[in-house]
Coordinates of C-alpha atoms and ligand atoms in Angstrom, one line a residue:
Chain V
M142 CA -8.8 -9.7 20.3
T143 CA -9.5 -7.7 24.2
L144 CA -7.2 -6.8 25.9
P145 CA -7.0 -8.0 29.8
G146 CA -8.6 -5.8 33.0
E147 CA -8.4 -1.9 31.6
W148 CA -5.6 -1.6 29.5
E149 CA -6.1 0.4 26.4
M150 CA -3.9 0.0 23.3
V151 CA -2.1 3.2 21.6
V152 CA -1.4 2.8 17.8
G153 CA 0.2 4.4 14.9
L154 CA 1.1 3.2 11.8
E155 CA 3.7 4.3 9.3
V156 CA 3.2 3.4 5.4
H157 CA 5.3 3.3 2.9
T158 CA 4.4 2.4 -0.7
E159 CA 7.1 2.3 -3.2
L160 CA 5.0 5.1 -6.6
L161 CA 4.1 4.0 -9.8
T162 CA 6.7 6.1 -12.0
K163 CA 8.1 4.7 -15.0
S164 CA 12.2 6.5 -14.1
K165 CA 13.8 6.8 -10.2
L166 CA 13.3 9.4 -7.7
F167 CA 16.0 11.4 -8.2
C168 CA 17.3 10.2 -11.7
G169 CA 16.6 7.9 -15.4
C170 CA 17.2 4.5 -13.8
E171 CA 14.3 2.2 -14.9
N172 CA 11.9 1.6 -11.1
H173 CA 11.2 -1.7 -12.1
F174 CA 10.7 -5.1 -10.0
G175 CA 12.3 -8.3 -10.5
S176 CA 15.0 -6.6 -12.5
E177 CA 18.8 -8.6 -12.5
P178 CA 20.6 -7.4 -10.1
N179 CA 22.2 -3.8 -10.4
T180 CA 21.2 -3.4 -13.9
N181 CA 18.9 -0.1 -13.0
V182 CA 21.8 1.8 -11.2
C183 CA 23.8 5.0 -12.1
P184 CA 25.9 7.3 -10.9
V185 CA 23.0 9.5 -9.5
C186 CA 21.4 6.7 -7.1
L187 CA 25.2 5.0 -6.6
G188 CA 25.7 8.0 -5.0
L189 CA 28.6 8.0 -7.1
P190 CA 31.2 11.7 -6.4
G191 CA 29.3 14.6 -8.8
S192 CA 26.2 13.1 -9.7
L193 CA 23.0 15.4 -9.4
P194 CA 19.7 14.3 -7.8
V195 CA 16.4 16.1 -10.2
L196 CA 13.2 16.0 -9.0
N197 CA 10.6 13.4 -10.7
R198 CA 7.6 15.5 -11.6
E199 CA 5.6 12.1 -11.7
A200 CA 6.3 10.9 -8.8
V201 CA 5.2 14.8 -7.4
E202 CA 1.7 14.1 -8.6
F203 CA 1.3 11.0 -7.1
A204 CA 2.2 12.2 -3.6
M205 CA 0.3 15.1 -4.1
R206 CA -2.6 12.8 -5.3
I207 CA -2.1 10.5 -2.2
G208 CA -2.0 14.0 -0.1
L209 CA -5.3 14.9 -1.7
A210 CA -7.3 11.9 -1.3
L211 CA -6.1 11.5 2.3
H212 CA -7.5 15.3 2.3
C213 CA -3.9 16.8 3.2
R214 CA -2.8 20.2 3.0
I215 CA -0.4 20.4 0.3
A216 CA 2.6 23.1 1.7
P217 CA 6.4 24.1 0.2
S218 CA 8.4 21.4 1.1
T219 CA 12.3 20.5 1.6
F220 CA 14.6 17.8 0.7
H221 CA 16.5 16.8 3.6
R222 CA 19.6 14.1 3.6
K223 CA 19.0 11.3 6.6
N224 CA 22.6 10.3 7.1
Y225 CA 23.7 6.7 8.2
F226 CA 26.5 4.3 7.8
Y227 CA 24.2 1.1 6.2
P228 CA 25.1 -0.9 2.8
D229 CA 21.4 -0.5 2.2
Q230 CA 22.0 2.8 0.3
S231 CA 26.0 3.4 -1.0
K232 CA 26.4 7.3 -0.6
D233 CA 25.7 6.6 3.2
Y234 CA 22.5 9.3 3.4
Q235 CA 18.7 9.0 2.4
I236 CA 16.9 11.5 0.8
S237 CA 13.9 12.3 2.9
Q238 CA 11.3 14.7 3.9
Y239 CA 12.0 16.0 7.5
D240 CA 10.6 19.2 9.0
L241 CA 8.5 20.9 5.7
P242 CA 7.0 17.5 4.0
I243 CA 4.8 18.2 0.6
N244 CA 1.2 17.2 2.8
S245 CA 0.9 17.1 6.3
S246 CA -2.7 17.4 7.9
G247 CA -5.2 15.1 6.7
Y248 CA -7.9 11.9 7.9
L249 CA -9.2 9.2 7.0
D250 CA -12.5 7.7 7.4
L251 CA -13.2 4.3 7.7
P252 CA -15.8 2.6 6.8
D253 CA -16.6 1.8 10.6
G254 CA -17.3 5.6 11.0
T255 CA -14.0 6.4 13.0
T256 CA -11.8 8.6 11.8
V257 CA -7.6 8.3 12.0
T258 CA -5.3 11.3 11.7
I259 CA -2.9 11.4 9.0
E260 CA -0.1 13.5 10.1
R261 CA 1.8 13.3 7.1
A262 CA 2.3 11.7 4.0
H263 CA 6.0 12.5 2.7
M264 CA 8.5 11.8 -0.1
E265 CA 12.0 10.4 0.1
E266 CA 14.2 7.7 -1.7
D267 CA 13.6 3.9 -0.9
T268 CA 17.1 1.7 -0.5
G269 CA 18.6 -1.8 -1.9
K270 CA 17.9 -5.2 -1.3
S271 CA 20.0 -7.3 0.8
T272 CA 20.7 -10.7 1.0
H273 CA 23.0 -12.7 3.4
L274 CA 25.0 -15.2 2.9
G275 CA 25.3 -17.7 5.6
G276 CA 23.7 -18.4 9.0
S277 CA 20.9 -19.3 7.3
G278 CA 20.0 -16.1 5.3
R279 CA 19.0 -13.5 8.4
L280 CA 21.3 -11.2 9.2
A281 CA 22.1 -12.4 12.7
G282 CA 25.1 -14.7 12.2
A283 CA 25.3 -13.7 8.5
E284 CA 29.3 -14.1 7.1
S285 CA 28.8 -11.6 4.4
S286 CA 26.3 -9.7 2.4
L287 CA 25.5 -8.7 -1.4
V288 CA 23.6 -5.7 -2.3
D289 CA 21.4 -5.0 -5.1
Y290 CA 20.6 -1.4 -6.1
N291 CA 17.7 -1.8 -8.4
R292 CA 15.3 -0.3 -5.6
C293 CA 17.4 1.8 -4.4
G294 CA 16.4 5.7 -5.5
V295 CA 12.6 4.0 -5.8
P296 CA 9.9 6.7 -5.0
L297 CA 8.4 6.4 -1.8
V298 CA 5.1 7.8 0.0
E299 CA 5.7 7.2 4.1
I300 CA 2.0 7.8 5.3
V301 CA 1.9 8.4 8.8
S302 CA -1.1 8.3 11.0
G303 CA -1.8 9.9 14.1
P304 CA -1.4 7.7 17.5
D305 CA -5.5 7.1 16.8
I306 CA -5.7 3.5 16.7
R307 CA -7.2 1.7 19.4
S308 CA -7.2 -1.9 18.0
S309 CA -5.6 -4.4 16.3
A310 CA -8.5 -4.9 14.3
Q311 CA -8.7 -1.2 13.3
A312 CA -5.4 -1.2 12.9
R313 CA -5.8 -3.7 9.7
A314 CA -8.9 -1.5 8.8
Y315 CA -7.2 1.3 7.8
A316 CA -4.2 -0.2 5.9
A317 CA -6.6 -2.2 4.1
E318 CA -8.7 1.6 3.3
L319 CA -5.5 3.1 2.8
R320 CA -4.4 0.1 0.0
G321 CA -7.2 0.5 -1.7
I322 CA -7.0 4.9 -2.4
L323 CA -3.7 4.3 -3.1
I324 CA -4.7 1.9 -5.4
A325 CA -7.6 4.4 -6.9
T326 CA -5.1 7.0 -7.5
G327 CA -3.3 5.0 -9.7
A328 CA 0.4 6.0 -7.1
S329 CA 0.4 1.9 -6.1
D330 CA -0.4 -1.7 -7.2
G331 CA -0.7 -2.1 -3.4
R332 CA 1.5 -5.3 -3.9
L333 CA 2.3 -6.5 -0.3
E334 CA 4.0 -9.4 -1.1
E335 CA 6.4 -7.6 -4.0
G336 CA 6.7 -5.2 -0.3
S337 CA 5.5 -2.2 -3.0
M338 CA 3.0 -1.7 0.9
R339 CA 5.1 -2.4 4.0
F340 CA 3.8 -1.4 7.2
D341 CA 5.7 -0.4 10.4
A342 CA 3.9 -0.3 13.6
N343 CA 4.2 2.3 16.6
V344 CA 2.2 0.1 20.0
S345 CA 2.0 0.8 23.4
V346 CA -0.3 1.0 25.9
R347 CA -1.8 2.6 28.2
R348 CA -5.0 2.8 31.3
P349 CA -7.5 4.9 29.8
G350 CA -7.0 8.1 31.0
E351 CA -2.8 7.7 31.4
P352 CA -0.2 9.5 29.1
L353 CA 0.8 7.5 26.1
G354 CA 3.0 4.9 27.5
T355 CA 6.5 4.1 26.1
R356 CA 6.2 2.7 22.2
C357 CA 8.1 -0.3 20.3
E358 CA 8.2 -0.3 16.3
I359 CA 7.6 -2.9 14.8
K360 CA 9.1 -3.7 11.3
N361 CA 8.4 -6.2 8.8
L362 CA 4.7 -6.2 8.5
N363 CA 4.2 -6.8 5.1
S364 CA 0.9 -8.3 5.0
L365 CA -3.0 -7.6 7.0
R366 CA -2.7 -10.4 8.6
S367 CA 1.2 -10.1 10.1
L368 CA -0.3 -6.5 10.9
Q369 CA -2.9 -7.6 13.1
R370 CA -1.4 -10.3 14.9
A371 CA 2.0 -8.0 15.1
I372 CA -0.1 -5.8 17.4
D373 CA -1.8 -8.1 19.3
Y374 CA 1.5 -9.4 20.7
E375 CA 3.2 -6.5 20.8
A376 CA 0.2 -4.8 23.5
L377 CA 0.0 -8.3 25.4
R378 CA 4.0 -8.4 25.8
Q379 CA 3.8 -4.6 27.0
I380 CA 0.9 -5.0 29.6
Q381 CA 2.9 -8.2 31.1
L382 CA 5.9 -6.3 31.2
I383 CA 4.3 -3.5 33.1
E384 CA 2.4 -5.7 35.5
N385 CA 5.2 -7.9 36.3
G386 CA 6.3 -4.4 37.3
A387 CA 8.8 -3.8 34.4
V388 CA 9.3 -1.4 32.3
V389 CA 8.7 -1.4 28.6
R390 CA 12.0 -0.3 26.8
Q391 CA 12.1 1.9 23.3
E392 CA 12.8 0.4 20.8
T393 CA 12.4 -1.0 17.5
R394 CA 11.2 -5.0 17.2
H395 CA 10.8 -7.5 14.1
W396 CA 8.2 -9.5 13.4
D397 CA 8.5 -13.4 12.9
E398 CA 5.6 -14.8 10.8
N399 CA 6.2 -18.2 11.4
L400 CA 7.1 -17.9 15.2
A401 CA 4.1 -14.8 16.1
E402 CA 5.8 -13.3 17.8
T403 CA 8.3 -9.3 18.0
S404 CA 11.7 -9.4 18.8
T405 CA 14.4 -6.9 20.1
L406 CA 15.7 -5.8 16.9
R407 CA 17.6 -2.3 18.0
V408 CA 17.7 0.4 21.1
K409 CA 16.1 3.0 19.1
E410 CA 18.4 6.4 18.5
D411 CA 18.1 9.8 19.0
A412 CA 17.1 11.4 15.8
D413 CA 19.4 13.8 16.0
D414 CA 21.7 10.8 15.7
Y415 CA 21.0 11.0 11.9
R416 CA 21.5 14.4 11.9
Y417 CA 19.2 15.6 8.5
F418 CA 20.5 18.3 6.9
R419 CA 18.8 20.4 3.8
D420 CA 20.3 18.6 1.1
P421 CA 22.2 21.4 -0.8
D422 CA 21.6 19.5 -4.3
L423 CA 17.5 19.9 -4.0
V424 CA 15.4 23.4 -4.2
D425 CA 12.6 23.2 -2.5
L426 CA 9.5 22.3 -3.8
A427 CA 6.3 23.9 -3.6
P428 CA 3.4 23.2 -6.0
D429 CA 1.1 26.3 -6.5
Q430 CA -2.5 26.7 -6.7
T431 CA -2.6 26.0 -10.2
W432 CA -0.8 22.7 -10.6
Q433 CA -2.9 21.2 -7.1
D434 CA -6.2 21.9 -9.0
R435 CA -5.1 20.3 -11.6
V436 CA -4.2 17.1 -9.9
R437 CA -7.5 18.1 -8.0
A438 CA -9.4 17.7 -11.1
A439 CA -8.1 14.2 -12.5
L440 CA -8.6 12.3 -8.5
P441 CA -11.1 9.6 -9.4
P442 CA -13.6 8.8 -7.3
M443 CA -12.0 7.1 -3.7
P444 CA -13.7 4.2 -2.5
A445 CA -15.6 5.3 0.0
E446 CA -17.2 6.9 -2.4
R447 CA -17.5 4.2 -4.7
R448 CA -18.4 2.1 -1.7
A449 CA -21.5 4.4 -1.2
A450 CA -22.4 4.3 -4.8
V451 CA -23.2 0.7 -5.0
L452 CA -24.5 0.3 -1.8
A453 CA -27.4 3.0 -2.9
L454 CA -28.4 0.6 -5.5
F455 CA -29.7 -1.3 -2.9
A456 CA -32.5 -1.0 -0.7
A457 CA -31.3 -3.1 2.6
P458 CA -28.3 -5.1 1.4
S459 CA -27.5 -7.9 3.6
S460 CA -24.5 -8.8 5.5
A461 CA -23.4 -11.0 2.4
Q462 CA -23.7 -8.4 0.0
R463 CA -22.1 -5.7 2.0
D464 CA -19.1 -8.1 1.7
A465 CA -19.8 -8.3 -2.1
V466 CA -19.5 -5.4 -2.0
E467 CA -16.0 -5.0 -0.5
V468 CA -14.6 -7.3 -3.4
V469 CA -16.6 -5.2 -6.2
I470 CA -14.7 -2.0 -4.6
D471 CA -11.1 -3.9 -3.8
L472 CA -11.0 -5.5 -7.2
G473 CA -12.7 -2.1 -9.1
L474 CA -15.4 -3.8 -11.1
D475 CA -18.5 -1.8 -9.8
P476 CA -18.6 -0.3 -13.1
Y477 CA -19.9 -3.8 -14.3
V478 CA -22.5 -3.3 -11.7
H479 CA -23.1 0.0 -12.1
A480 CA -23.6 -0.7 -16.2
V481 CA -26.1 -3.6 -14.8
A482 CA -27.7 0.0 -12.9
S483 CA -28.3 1.8 -15.8
A484 CA -30.2 -0.8 -17.7
S485 CA -32.5 -1.4 -15.3
G486 CA -31.0 -5.0 -14.9
D487 CA -31.2 -7.3 -11.3
T488 CA -28.7 -5.9 -9.3
T489 CA -28.2 -8.3 -7.4
L490 CA -27.4 -10.3 -9.8
A491 CA -24.6 -8.6 -11.2
L492 CA -23.5 -7.6 -7.5
S493 CA -23.6 -12.0 -6.8
R494 CA -22.2 -12.0 -10.7
A495 CA -19.3 -9.7 -10.9
A496 CA -18.3 -10.7 -6.5
N497 CA -17.9 -14.4 -7.5
E498 CA -17.8 -15.5 -10.7
V499 CA -15.5 -12.5 -12.2
A500 CA -13.4 -11.5 -9.3
A501 CA -12.2 -15.2 -10.2
N502 CA -11.0 -14.3 -13.1
L503 CA -10.0 -10.9 -12.7
K504 CA -6.8 -12.0 -14.4
S505 CA -8.7 -12.1 -17.4
V506 CA -11.3 -9.4 -16.6
A507 CA -10.5 -7.3 -19.7
N508 CA -11.9 -10.0 -22.3
L509 CA -15.2 -8.8 -20.3
T510 CA -17.0 -6.0 -21.6
V511 CA -19.7 -3.8 -19.5
D512 CA -21.8 -4.3 -22.4
A513 CA -21.4 -8.7 -22.3
F514 CA -21.6 -8.8 -18.3
V515 CA -25.2 -6.3 -18.5
T516 CA -26.2 -9.2 -21.5
I517 CA -25.2 -12.1 -20.1
V518 CA -27.1 -10.7 -16.4
A519 CA -30.2 -9.8 -18.3
M520 CA -30.2 -13.3 -20.3
E521 CA -30.0 -14.6 -17.0
Q522 CA -33.0 -12.4 -15.7
R523 CA -35.5 -13.0 -18.6
G524 CA -34.6 -17.6 -18.0
E525 CA -33.3 -17.5 -21.2
L526 CA -29.7 -19.3 -19.5
S527 CA -29.8 -21.1 -15.8
A528 CA -27.8 -19.9 -13.8
T529 CA -25.8 -22.6 -14.3
Q530 CA -25.3 -21.5 -18.0
A531 CA -24.9 -17.9 -17.3
K532 CA -21.4 -18.5 -15.0
T533 CA -20.6 -20.9 -18.7
V534 CA -20.9 -18.5 -20.5
L535 CA -19.2 -15.5 -18.3
G536 CA -16.2 -18.0 -17.2
A537 CA -16.1 -18.5 -21.5
I538 CA -16.2 -14.7 -22.0
L539 CA -13.5 -14.1 -19.7
V540 CA -11.3 -16.4 -21.1
D541 CA -11.6 -15.8 -24.6
G542 CA -13.9 -13.0 -24.7
G543 CA -16.8 -12.5 -27.4
D544 CA -20.2 -12.0 -28.0
P545 CA -22.8 -13.8 -25.3
H546 CA -25.7 -15.4 -27.4
E547 CA -23.1 -16.2 -29.8
I548 CA -21.3 -18.4 -26.8
A549 CA -24.5 -19.4 -25.3
T550 CA -26.0 -20.9 -29.0
A551 CA -22.1 -22.8 -29.6
L552 CA -22.1 -24.6 -26.0
G553 CA -26.1 -25.5 -27.0
F554 CA -28.2 -23.3 -24.2
E555 CA -30.6 -21.9 -27.0
Q556 CA -32.8 -24.8 -26.7
L557 CA -33.3 -23.4 -22.9
S558 CA -34.8 -20.1 -25.0
A559 CA -37.9 -18.8 -23.1
D560 CA -40.3 -20.7 -26.2
S561 CA -38.5 -23.9 -26.2
L562 CA -38.3 -23.8 -22.0
G563 CA -42.6 -23.6 -22.7
A564 CA -42.4 -26.6 -25.0
T565 CA -40.9 -28.4 -22.8
V566 CA -43.1 -27.4 -19.6
A567 CA -46.3 -27.8 -21.8
S568 CA -45.0 -31.2 -22.9
L569 CA -44.6 -32.1 -18.8
I570 CA -48.6 -31.1 -18.4
E571 CA -49.3 -33.7 -20.8
D572 CA -48.0 -36.4 -19.6
H573 CA -48.3 -35.6 -15.3
P574 CA -52.4 -34.4 -15.9
D575 CA -52.6 -35.5 -12.0
E576 CA -49.9 -33.3 -10.9
W577 CA -51.0 -30.4 -12.9
L578 CA -54.4 -31.0 -11.7
R579 CA -53.6 -30.2 -8.0
Y580 CA -51.1 -27.7 -8.9
R581 CA -54.0 -25.5 -10.8
D582 CA -56.0 -26.0 -7.6
G583 CA -53.4 -24.0 -5.5
D584 CA -50.8 -26.8 -4.3
D585 CA -48.0 -24.5 -4.9
K586 CA -45.4 -27.4 -3.5
L587 CA -46.4 -28.9 -7.1
A588 CA -44.1 -26.3 -8.5
Q589 CA -40.7 -27.9 -7.6
F590 CA -42.2 -31.3 -8.8
F591 CA -42.6 -29.7 -12.8
I592 CA -39.3 -27.9 -12.1
G593 CA -37.5 -31.5 -11.1
Q594 CA -39.3 -33.5 -14.2
V595 CA -37.7 -29.7 -16.2
M596 CA -34.1 -30.4 -15.2
K597 CA -34.1 -33.4 -16.0
L598 CA -35.0 -33.0 -19.2
T599 CA -32.8 -30.5 -19.4
R600 CA -29.8 -31.7 -17.8
G601 CA -29.8 -28.6 -15.4
Q602 CA -29.7 -26.0 -17.8
A603 CA -33.0 -24.8 -16.8
N604 CA -33.7 -21.4 -14.8
G605 CA -35.9 -22.7 -12.0
K606 CA -37.5 -19.0 -11.9
A607 CA -38.6 -19.1 -16.0
V608 CA -40.6 -22.4 -15.5
I609 CA -42.5 -21.8 -12.4
G610 CA -43.6 -18.5 -14.4
E611 CA -44.2 -20.8 -17.6
L612 CA -46.7 -22.8 -15.0
Q613 CA -48.1 -20.1 -13.7
A614 CA -48.8 -18.4 -17.7
R615 CA -50.7 -21.8 -18.4
R616 CA -52.3 -22.4 -14.4
Chain C
M180 CA 38.9 27.1 23.1
S181 CA 35.8 28.4 22.2
E182 CA 32.9 28.0 23.7
A183 CA 30.8 27.6 20.8
I184 CA 31.6 23.5 21.1
T185 CA 32.6 20.7 23.3
R186 CA 35.6 18.4 22.3
E187 CA 32.9 15.8 23.5
E188 CA 30.7 17.0 20.9
V189 CA 33.2 17.3 18.1
A190 CA 34.4 13.7 19.3
K191 CA 30.3 12.5 19.0
V192 CA 30.2 14.0 15.4
A193 CA 33.2 12.4 14.5
R194 CA 32.1 9.0 15.6
L195 CA 28.7 9.5 13.7
A196 CA 30.8 10.3 10.4
R197 CA 32.7 7.2 11.5
L198 CA 35.8 9.4 11.5
R199 CA 38.8 8.2 13.9
L200 CA 40.2 11.5 15.2
S201 CA 43.2 11.6 17.2
G202 CA 43.3 14.1 20.7
D203 CA 44.8 17.0 18.1
E204 CA 42.8 17.0 15.4
L205 CA 40.2 16.8 18.0
D206 CA 41.0 20.5 19.3
M207 CA 42.3 21.5 16.3
F208 CA 38.8 21.0 15.1
T209 CA 36.4 22.1 18.2
E210 CA 38.9 25.5 17.6
Q211 CA 38.0 25.3 14.1
L212 CA 33.8 24.0 14.1
G213 CA 33.8 26.4 17.6
Q214 CA 35.2 29.6 15.2
I215 CA 32.3 28.5 12.4
L216 CA 29.6 28.5 15.2
E217 CA 30.6 32.1 16.6
H218 CA 30.2 33.4 12.9
A219 CA 26.4 31.8 12.9
R220 CA 26.5 33.5 16.5
D221 CA 27.2 37.0 14.9
M222 CA 24.8 36.6 12.7
N223 CA 22.0 35.6 15.4
A224 CA 23.2 39.0 17.0
L225 CA 21.2 40.6 14.0
D226 CA 17.2 40.9 13.7
L227 CA 16.3 39.1 11.2
A228 CA 12.7 38.8 11.8
D229 CA 11.6 40.5 8.3
V230 CA 14.1 37.8 6.5
A231 CA 13.2 34.7 5.0
P232 CA 15.4 31.8 6.1
T233 CA 17.9 31.2 2.9
A234 CA 18.8 27.5 2.4
H235 CA 19.9 28.2 -1.2
P236 CA 21.8 30.5 -4.0
F237 CA 19.1 30.3 -5.9
G238 CA 15.6 31.6 -5.8
L239 CA 14.6 28.0 -7.7
T240 CA 11.1 26.2 -6.8
N241 CA 9.9 23.4 -8.7
V242 CA 13.2 21.9 -10.6
V243 CA 11.8 18.6 -12.3
R244 CA 12.2 16.1 -14.9
E245 CA 9.8 14.1 -16.7
D246 CA 9.4 10.8 -15.9
V247 CA 11.5 9.2 -18.7
V248 CA 13.6 6.1 -18.4
E249 CA 16.8 6.9 -19.5
E250 CA 20.2 4.1 -19.9
S251 CA 21.6 2.9 -16.8
L252 CA 25.0 2.3 -16.4
D253 CA 26.6 -1.6 -17.7
R254 CA 26.3 -3.8 -14.7
D255 CA 30.1 -5.0 -15.1
T256 CA 31.7 -1.8 -15.3
V257 CA 29.5 -0.6 -12.0
L258 CA 30.8 -4.1 -10.6
A259 CA 34.5 -3.4 -11.8
M260 CA 34.2 -0.8 -9.6
A261 CA 33.5 -2.0 -6.3
P262 CA 35.8 -3.5 -3.7
D263 CA 33.9 -6.7 -4.1
A264 CA 31.3 -8.4 -5.6
R265 CA 29.6 -11.7 -6.0
D266 CA 26.0 -12.9 -8.0
Q267 CA 25.8 -9.4 -10.2
R268 CA 25.9 -8.1 -6.2
F269 CA 28.3 -5.7 -4.0
A270 CA 29.4 -8.2 -1.7
V271 CA 30.2 -6.6 1.6
P272 CA 31.7 -6.8 4.7
R273 CA 29.3 -8.5 8.1
I274 CA 26.9 -6.1 8.8
Q275 CA 26.9 -5.6 12.8
G276 CA 23.5 -4.6 13.0
E277 CA 20.0 -4.0 11.5
A278 CA 19.2 -1.4 9.8
P279 CA 18.1 2.0 11.2
Ligands
ZN208 ZN1 20.0 5.8 -11.2

């Protein structure tokens, strides 16, 4: 979407991601989505008197991995109490990092060549989950609320971008790339629908060259689509306000996906009202160089590097192939494509099969070994399997595992071996001498006639290219 | 009366902490908090340029635990401590506004 007139939007994103630790940030309660309510709670995460928080080492490692993947500086950091009264946490403060975050001053390069700076990526604890009774389940109009503290104390990293984003599409690209990075680090499962990754967007508008406008923070963005739509809506709302002579009020706004609009949630409080102060129960966190180096050495390749590695297999990748590469990177299927490349196989075929047939059966991808994939692509490439047959064999292996050759035989695809295809072509040539003569004399269109006949005889299971190969061999 | 903190500031802090203070209490805490802040002011008068801030009496860093799941509390025990509970959850009165 383009904004009217000269207007430009200025957007910064705050992304919260839950970390894939076994236990919570400061206690040994299980970090698990979907447990029975209030079964993963203890004196620490309920904030009972006399309890003491102790930091989870694995959460620190995940936070460092995220920081390193985002080219951040890892520095000595501290934990503060953010004081506020709200039932989503029972101790009346949230432990967070304030002026000294573990990660700061990083950046994220987007596939389109733009760069978004990362101001900080700090650790904090998640809050509990409320259910509102009465008033159609929303807070407004509810008579009372019920709270489940299972999520309270689950480790989070909040990644704060600079105000560098200039369009909703760029915001979406940033969120998608960041999600890929978080998954690659192993820190997050990136499941937006389960709330393990959540977005807040700070949006303001200005005419180019003007100072930053007053910003509004939009909450409740739990999909890439919502993120993009809400930013567009909010930028247009602010432009209309200003053009009508009104002013934008700094506030927190709520995105309603069904109404497709934002509405005032509350007017922003001063940061001072949280009365941040050092949590006296927690000491400084200062990972030394050895610890940082160890985490860095164990960091797997990030999506940008993996994307480049797959694209490098293609001399001039088409737009469809670029899309397929995105799918393969997003779903972690690139090892299949690389294995085919290493075996000097057909990478175009491999990319297509990985991005389509394998991607469609992601849940059972563990059944498909890299070797089996390489074998199936090779069989299709040699014409031993038609495209349809190759897809069928792939599908069968993705469901139950198994050996490609055995499955092809069991499915009756073996008659299409090179030998039997040759025999079929030879008999067709005998049956259709006129067509054969015209083809032999240079009328290439007749190849289609023979392919059609072969397909009829093999019930569509032959490989067109292989048929042409057989015809040319006899020409 | 000390000048380190005003009565209005004490009233604001009390409000943020959800404490209801009487007029006499406001006076008393303004006086007491003022004395504490006076003490901090005394320290500000010293040249501490070479002294690192001390947030904790022990010089410890990186106190961490391994990521091991330990047993949580029994839910019935937990909910029995709450003023009100329903559907295995803590029941709280009507919430007046959105989360901060
Ligand atoms: Zn706990």
